[in-house]
Amino acid sequence: MKVVECKNLTKQYGRVKAVNDLTFTLAENKITGLVGRNGAGKTTLLKMIAGYLHHNSGNIQVFSENPFNNLKVSANTIFIDNSMSFSPALTLGQLLETAGEFYVNWDKNLANRLFKYFSLNPDQSHVNLSKGNKSTFNMIIGLAAHCPLTIFDEPTSGMDAGTRKDFYRALLKDYIAHPRTIILSSHLLEEIEDILEDILLIKNGEKLLHISVAELKEYAIGITGKTDRINQWLSNRERIFTHEIGNDDSYVVIKNECSSSELEEAREIGMRISQVSTEDICMHLTSKSKGGIDHVFSRG
Amino acid sequence: MWYVGGDVRLILNSDSMKPIYVQIAEWLETEILIQAIQCDEKIYSQYQLAEMFNINPATAAKGINILAEENVLYKKRGLGMFVATDARHIILNKRKNTKLRAMVNELAKEAVQLQVNEEELVEMIRGMHQKLKGDQK
Amino acid sequence: MTALFFVLPILVIIVLVVGISTYASKSSEKRHSSPQKKKWIVGGYVTVIVVATVLSYTFFPAKKIDSTIMHREEVKKQEDAEIAIINSGMAGKLLEVERVFTDKKTWTFSYNKRDLLIPNNDMQEYSPNVFVISKPVDDNSVEVTHYMSKMIVGGIDFTEEKGSPEILINEETLKIYAPEPVEVTFNKFTEGFAFNQFSESKDMYSLNNLSTHGSEFLLIKVPKSVKVSGAFNYVK
Amino acid sequence: MSLVEVNSWDIVKKQYRYKLKSYLGVFSSLIIIQVLAIFFSLNGTGMSGGSSGTFSYKVNYYSGDLILVFMMLWGFITAIIITTKAYRYDDTSFVTNRLTSHFSNILFLISASLFAGLTVFLSSHLFRLITNIMNVDSIMVNEHTPLQIAKGIIGAGLYIFLFTSIGYLVGMLIQKNKLFSFFLPIVLVGAMYLDGMNNDVLIFHSISLYFLSETLLSLLIIKIMSVSLLFYGFAIILSARMEVRA
């Protein structure tokens, strides 16, 4: 069953297209990472999936229904971000109870144990929490709700390193125990890539890649060597990223489509082949220009 | 980088050139080689591996599948994956042919660059080999 | 009610402005005071007003309004009857007083003189009519009775509160002293228009018409042989 | 994966319970406004007096009218505040859609209005107690029977509820377009000015009289409920395409 299905989905704010002609489907019980730079349209997309925003054109279906203002989607989806707001009149303990009333699959035991583990105070009010603790509390709600579609939008902002690791570990363990569809958006791909199955990379509201993380790891290779030789060897290949080292050396990232004999040949003429981390692949793919920040300065 | 599960901590290295699922497959091979897992014994499930190494279960499944394709593992319907009787043999052959050969290739290249002659290189290998064997006793 | 019509529009405008400006400030940032404290405040306030209501009813019970004096016509009828009785008294005959007047106080003096003087009462603020009846026998006693009709202000019966004069007989003179001045302050209270809407008693200003200050007179009964002189009317 | 089937009415009930617990600020603002109203009422709404001979009297008029009027305005403001982002966002943290959110808001405002109606009665007696302590020789007129009191409390609650419906619509208009917060007061003041041009507030008067002259509680309930549900319905239609957390 398809949990989320988007066809030519577009969302405009005035003239700006925050989400542009996006087509993809998310299958059941997968953890998908939504990756993109600031302003790529990640949050807008997630809010449309959660039913908070309506789209301008195209089609979006969650659990085969239009999510906007849909009670069934709302009951089966939880959207966790750092601007979640709760009534200041209720304590954290009462909020957990309330969440338990609303979400049928609520795992009270898990919620209470996580709450204790992160040493939150049940008598405190949500507004008075630090940014990190707010994120931690929201995350507990997101995990314990056990919603068939669980969305985390930048869930770890403000958390310290230890809490982040604990969170991802908790997410994975709970996912293994209760498989469900999870969408995780983050700037820090490196941190989450191991627990992801698929990755959806967007830039300016458009889809760049939607592949498994394993495929992404082998998506590109880096080549280092003398600039003129590289240029010659790469003559008609598309470059993802180019970086000049010194006067006549270059580091170029290309798509990993070369056969092993071609690579062997490259090695023979003195070029070094290296793997490119997923983080770097995403960074290069989403960068504003092929040369990265250096281009700004080289022209100055 | 790895923060989980005691002994396995240093075995997986996410910075390595190798994809995680290949590392998982190699780790399982090593477990079989050192007979931590016996022949015809059930191997870890993808979920156990996912938890042990903090990775997505799909990635872990991919590692298991590599071994299944190489006939190191076989599937019992409804029960899971089991270690094949000749698993060790398959693994040893593969390692000799691929891993060891590649390492020897690197070694020879480095020796040539450093102008180490053949006898010297063989002597170094022999010495190290004897030392390790001795340690094992 | 009419006062409400003048105040309401002004209040609505004020509150619109205030409301909209508070809305603007409240919607962006949430309040930070502790919920526990607020609960105590709300609970405490409710307790205070409940206790106050109980005290209000027990210590200051409502003054009942007599249903017979609730209507303007009744008041008018009574005033007419009062005038009729007093006029007939002046004309020399006394009607049955009981229906309208009640005897508030009676004095009895033993008296064996032949003459009795009732001097002209020149007190500005107190000059009741005085009627004299000669008793059929000589029993050596003078009886003075103070009659009063109902006194109603704003629908409330104050007959009880109004005092009687002092009567003294000295030698051959009967003196009337004004009663102690009485001053009553009272609050008219209603819970508000929503509460009067469903009951008979409309609003508190409409009861203002229901006022009658009543009248009073002194009836003096003297023995047959006593000759009375002064400011009074003989009645038979 | 098995999806949870939900029933709208069930969610409305849950949201209503959540709102009763969490909209505590609404009740503390009620207290502030009520205390303010008592304070303003202490001067009394009128005074009269007179004397006849040796008897003189003075009457002070005190009524709970102002307390009720203030509560109606409180209802108006409260409804506006409930339509603001902060409160709507609180809803979206749990299961909701626009309709259940509106219905639970209306249920909450009905309860809050009735509670406010009760406090109008109680606080007017607090007010009476204060005036009685200030003037020792005091008398209360108009004692109502318990049934009349109950009717009065419901009536007061209804008037307050009527104002919440106006506030809710106004709030929703403002949420739609901020210009309304500027525009609506002007229209209202303008309308009142025009209404009062010939020195009589004819329209305003007849609207008030439509409700105030009703002596049957059942008819007043019908009158107020139909008018306020009309306003609420309007607000609900207005918000149908509104986005949350945009």
Tab-separated table of N, CA and C in Angstrom, chain A residues 172-246:
chain	number	residue	atom	x	y	z
A	172	LEU	N	15.011	3.988	15.921
A	172	LEU	CA	15.253	2.741	15.203
A	172	LEU	C	14.676	1.547	15.959
A	173	LYS	N	14.926	1.503	17.263
A	173	LYS	CA	14.449	0.365	18.051
A	173	LYS	C	12.926	0.310	18.036
A	174	ASP	N	12.305	1.472	18.153
A	174	ASP	CA	10.845	1.495	18.171
A	174	ASP	C	10.287	1.145	16.797
A	175	TYR	N	11.041	1.541	15.773
A	175	TYR	CA	10.618	1.219	14.401
A	175	TYR	C	10.689	-0.284	14.167
A	176	ILE	N	11.756	-0.918	14.691
A	176	ILE	CA	11.891	-2.363	14.518
A	176	ILE	C	10.759	-3.079	15.250
A	177	ALA	N	10.458	-2.579	16.460
A	177	ALA	CA	9.386	-3.205	17.240
A	177	ALA	C	8.011	-2.926	16.632
A	178	HIS	N	7.811	-1.723	16.122
A	178	HIS	CA	6.515	-1.348	15.543
A	178	HIS	C	6.745	-0.700	14.187
A	179	PRO	N	6.922	-1.532	13.147
A	179	PRO	CA	7.238	-0.963	11.837
A	179	PRO	C	6.136	-0.007	11.385
A	180	ARG	N	6.528	1.127	10.881
A	180	ARG	CA	5.565	2.101	10.369
A	180	ARG	C	6.293	3.030	9.407
A	181	THR	N	5.540	3.845	8.717
A	181	THR	CA	6.141	4.748	7.757
A	181	THR	C	6.654	5.984	8.492
A	182	ILE	N	7.912	6.268	8.312
A	182	ILE	CA	8.498	7.411	9.011
A	182	ILE	C	9.182	8.310	7.984
A	183	ILE	N	8.922	9.598	8.093
A	183	ILE	CA	9.652	10.564	7.271
A	183	ILE	C	10.471	11.420	8.219
A	184	LEU	N	11.735	11.530	7.895
A	184	LEU	CA	12.658	12.231	8.779
A	184	LEU	C	13.335	13.303	7.944
A	185	SER	N	13.181	14.562	8.314
A	185	SER	CA	13.903	15.569	7.541
A	185	SER	C	15.034	16.108	8.389
A	186	SER	N	16.142	16.364	7.744
A	186	SER	CA	17.292	16.867	8.501
A	186	SER	C	18.282	17.529	7.567
A	187	HIS	N	19.056	18.457	8.139
A	187	HIS	CA	20.177	19.001	7.379
A	187	HIS	C	21.331	18.013	7.430
A	188	LEU	N	21.401	17.306	8.554
A	188	LEU	CA	22.583	16.505	8.816
A	188	LEU	C	22.352	15.081	8.363
A	189	LEU	N	22.629	14.848	7.084
A	189	LEU	CA	22.376	13.535	6.519
A	189	LEU	C	23.248	12.481	7.171
A	190	GLU	N	24.506	12.857	7.431
A	190	GLU	CA	25.456	11.898	7.976
A	190	GLU	C	24.925	11.249	9.246
A	191	GLU	N	24.216	12.077	10.011
A	191	GLU	CA	23.737	11.603	11.296
A	191	GLU	C	22.626	10.557	11.141
A	192	ILE	N	21.838	10.713	10.080
A	192	ILE	CA	20.664	9.853	9.991
A	192	ILE	C	20.767	8.784	8.913
A	193	GLU	N	21.782	8.858	8.061
A	193	GLU	CA	21.745	8.003	6.869
A	193	GLU	C	21.714	6.521	7.209
A	194	ASP	N	22.351	6.123	8.318
A	194	ASP	CA	22.398	4.693	8.616
A	194	ASP	C	21.028	4.116	8.943
A	195	ILE	N	20.181	4.908	9.556
A	195	ILE	CA	18.887	4.350	9.913
A	195	ILE	C	17.861	4.536	8.804
A	196	LEU	N	18.236	5.240	7.740
A	196	LEU	CA	17.292	5.446	6.638
A	196	LEU	C	17.306	4.265	5.692
A	197	GLU	N	16.176	4.098	5.029
A	197	GLU	CA	16.164	3.124	3.953
A	197	GLU	C	16.241	3.866	2.615
A	198	ASP	N	15.389	4.879	2.496
A	198	ASP	CA	15.356	5.650	1.261
A	198	ASP	C	15.701	7.102	1.550
A	199	ILE	N	16.010	7.782	0.503
A	199	ILE	CA	16.291	9.194	0.652
A	199	ILE	C	15.599	9.963	-0.466
A	200	LEU	N	14.992	11.083	-0.067
A	200	LEU	CA	14.333	11.939	-1.048
A	200	LEU	C	15.041	13.284	-0.987
A	201	LEU	N	15.738	13.602	-2.075
A	201	LEU	CA	16.534	14.822	-2.071
A	201	LEU	C	15.816	15.875	-2.905
A	202	ILE	N	15.551	17.025	-2.330
A	202	ILE	CA	14.868	18.061	-3.109
A	202	ILE	C	15.678	19.353	-3.120
A	203	LYS	N	15.498	20.094	-4.188
A	203	LYS	CA	16.172	21.384	-4.346
A	203	LYS	C	15.175	22.332	-4.993
A	204	ASN	N	15.015	23.483	-4.436
A	204	ASN	CA	14.047	24.477	-4.924
A	204	ASN	C	12.673	23.868	-5.176
A	205	GLY	N	12.266	22.985	-4.275
A	205	GLY	CA	10.942	22.387	-4.387
A	205	GLY	C	10.844	21.295	-5.427
A	206	GLU	N	11.952	20.972	-6.087
A	206	GLU	CA	11.896	19.920	-7.098
A	206	GLU	C	12.647	18.699	-6.611
A	207	LYS	N	12.223	17.558	-7.109
A	207	LYS	CA	12.856	16.316	-6.697
A	207	LYS	C	14.155	16.135	-7.465
A	208	LEU	N	15.268	15.877	-6.745
A	208	LEU	CA	16.514	15.555	-7.418
A	208	LEU	C	16.711	14.048	-7.469
A	209	LEU	N	16.532	13.419	-6.328
A	209	LEU	CA	16.755	11.974	-6.236
A	209	LEU	C	15.714	11.378	-5.315
A	210	HIS	N	15.295	10.176	-5.616
A	210	HIS	CA	14.532	9.401	-4.647
A	210	HIS	C	15.009	7.965	-4.787
A	211	ILE	N	16.042	7.618	-4.024
A	211	ILE	CA	16.674	6.305	-4.162
A	211	ILE	C	16.981	5.768	-2.781
A	212	SER	N	17.428	4.530	-2.731
A	212	SER	CA	17.778	3.981	-1.429
A	212	SER	C	19.142	4.536	-1.011
A	213	VAL	N	19.391	4.508	0.276
A	213	VAL	CA	20.645	5.054	0.776
A	213	VAL	C	21.816	4.263	0.213
A	214	ALA	N	21.642	2.948	0.068
A	214	ALA	CA	22.721	2.121	-0.482
A	214	ALA	C	23.084	2.583	-1.882
A	215	GLU	N	22.059	2.911	-2.669
A	215	GLU	CA	22.330	3.403	-4.022
A	215	GLU	C	23.019	4.763	-3.980
A	216	LEU	N	22.591	5.571	-3.039
A	216	LEU	CA	23.168	6.910	-2.948
A	216	LEU	C	24.668	6.832	-2.663
A	217	LYS	N	25.046	5.829	-1.836
A	217	LYS	CA	26.462	5.694	-1.472
A	217	LYS	C	27.329	5.437	-2.704
A	218	GLU	N	26.744	4.799	-3.698
A	218	GLU	CA	27.520	4.480	-4.892
A	218	GLU	C	27.141	5.381	-6.055
A	219	TYR	N	26.450	6.454	-5.750
A	219	TYR	CA	25.916	7.298	-6.799
A	219	TYR	C	27.013	8.048	-7.549
A	220	ALA	N	28.046	8.433	-6.796
A	220	ALA	CA	29.069	9.283	-7.432
A	220	ALA	C	30.468	8.853	-7.012
A	221	ILE	N	31.450	9.248	-7.825
A	221	ILE	CA	32.852	9.028	-7.435
A	221	ILE	C	33.616	10.344	-7.576
A	222	GLY	N	34.685	10.431	-6.803
A	222	GLY	CA	35.511	11.619	-6.880
A	222	GLY	C	36.826	11.284	-7.596
A	223	ILE	N	37.291	12.185	-8.403
A	223	ILE	CA	38.540	11.961	-9.145
A	223	ILE	C	39.474	13.123	-8.875
A	224	THR	N	40.707	12.792	-8.508
A	224	THR	CA	41.691	13.828	-8.243
A	224	THR	C	42.862	13.632	-9.198
A	225	GLY	N	43.354	14.706	-9.746
A	225	GLY	CA	44.486	14.581	-10.637
A	225	GLY	C	44.807	15.901	-11.313
A	226	LYS	N	45.701	15.821	-12.308
A	226	LYS	CA	46.071	17.034	-13.027
A	226	LYS	C	44.888	17.558	-13.814
A	227	THR	N	44.682	18.852	-13.743
A	227	THR	CA	43.481	19.447	-14.330
A	227	THR	C	43.321	19.124	-15.810
A	228	ASP	N	44.424	19.258	-16.581
A	228	ASP	CA	44.279	19.064	-18.029
A	228	ASP	C	43.973	17.623	-18.389
A	229	ARG	N	44.575	16.710	-17.620
A	229	ARG	CA	44.298	15.298	-17.903
A	229	ARG	C	42.853	14.944	-17.554
A	230	ILE	N	42.420	15.473	-16.449
A	230	ILE	CA	41.033	15.216	-16.049
A	230	ILE	C	40.088	15.750	-17.098
A	231	ASN	N	40.369	16.969	-17.524
A	231	ASN	CA	39.502	17.577	-18.533
A	231	ASN	C	39.436	16.724	-19.780
A	232	GLN	N	40.600	16.206	-20.134
A	232	GLN	CA	40.661	15.371	-21.320
A	232	GLN	C	39.846	14.092	-21.129
A	233	TRP	N	40.076	13.447	-19.961
A	233	TRP	CA	39.419	12.160	-19.704
A	233	TRP	C	37.902	12.309	-19.561
A	234	LEU	N	37.526	13.465	-18.956
A	234	LEU	CA	36.107	13.656	-18.666
A	234	LEU	C	35.353	14.315	-19.814
A	235	SER	N	36.107	14.552	-20.905
A	235	SER	CA	35.624	15.431	-21.976
A	235	SER	C	34.113	15.572	-22.092
A	236	ASN	N	33.405	14.443	-22.184
A	236	ASN	CA	31.971	14.622	-22.418
A	236	ASN	C	31.109	14.104	-21.270
A	237	ARG	N	31.702	13.971	-20.122
A	237	ARG	CA	30.902	13.537	-18.972
A	237	ARG	C	30.377	14.741	-18.186
A	238	GLU	N	29.228	14.506	-17.573
A	238	GLU	CA	28.668	15.605	-16.784
A	238	GLU	C	29.312	15.632	-15.401
A	239	ARG	N	29.718	16.807	-15.006
A	239	ARG	CA	30.357	16.927	-13.696
A	239	ARG	C	29.336	17.372	-12.649
A	240	ILE	N	29.448	16.778	-11.493
A	240	ILE	CA	28.571	17.206	-10.397
A	240	ILE	C	29.226	18.351	-9.625
A	241	PHE	N	30.563	18.253	-9.519
A	241	PHE	CA	31.260	19.242	-8.701
A	241	PHE	C	32.707	19.351	-9.177
A	242	THR	N	33.222	20.536	-9.210
A	242	THR	CA	34.616	20.731	-9.593
A	242	THR	C	35.297	21.622	-8.562
A	243	HIS	N	36.479	21.205	-8.151
A	243	HIS	CA	37.211	22.003	-7.172
A	243	HIS	C	38.674	22.037	-7.608
A	244	GLU	N	39.209	23.243	-7.753
A	244	GLU	CA	40.590	23.345	-8.184
A	244	GLU	C	41.531	23.374	-6.996
A	245	ILE	N	42.563	22.523	-7.065
A	245	ILE	CA	43.540	22.468	-5.986
A	245	ILE	C	44.839	23.036	-6.525
A	246	GLY	N	45.310	24.109	-5.932
A	246	GLY	CA	46.542	24.723	-6.426
A	246	GLY	C	46.344	25.197	-7.856
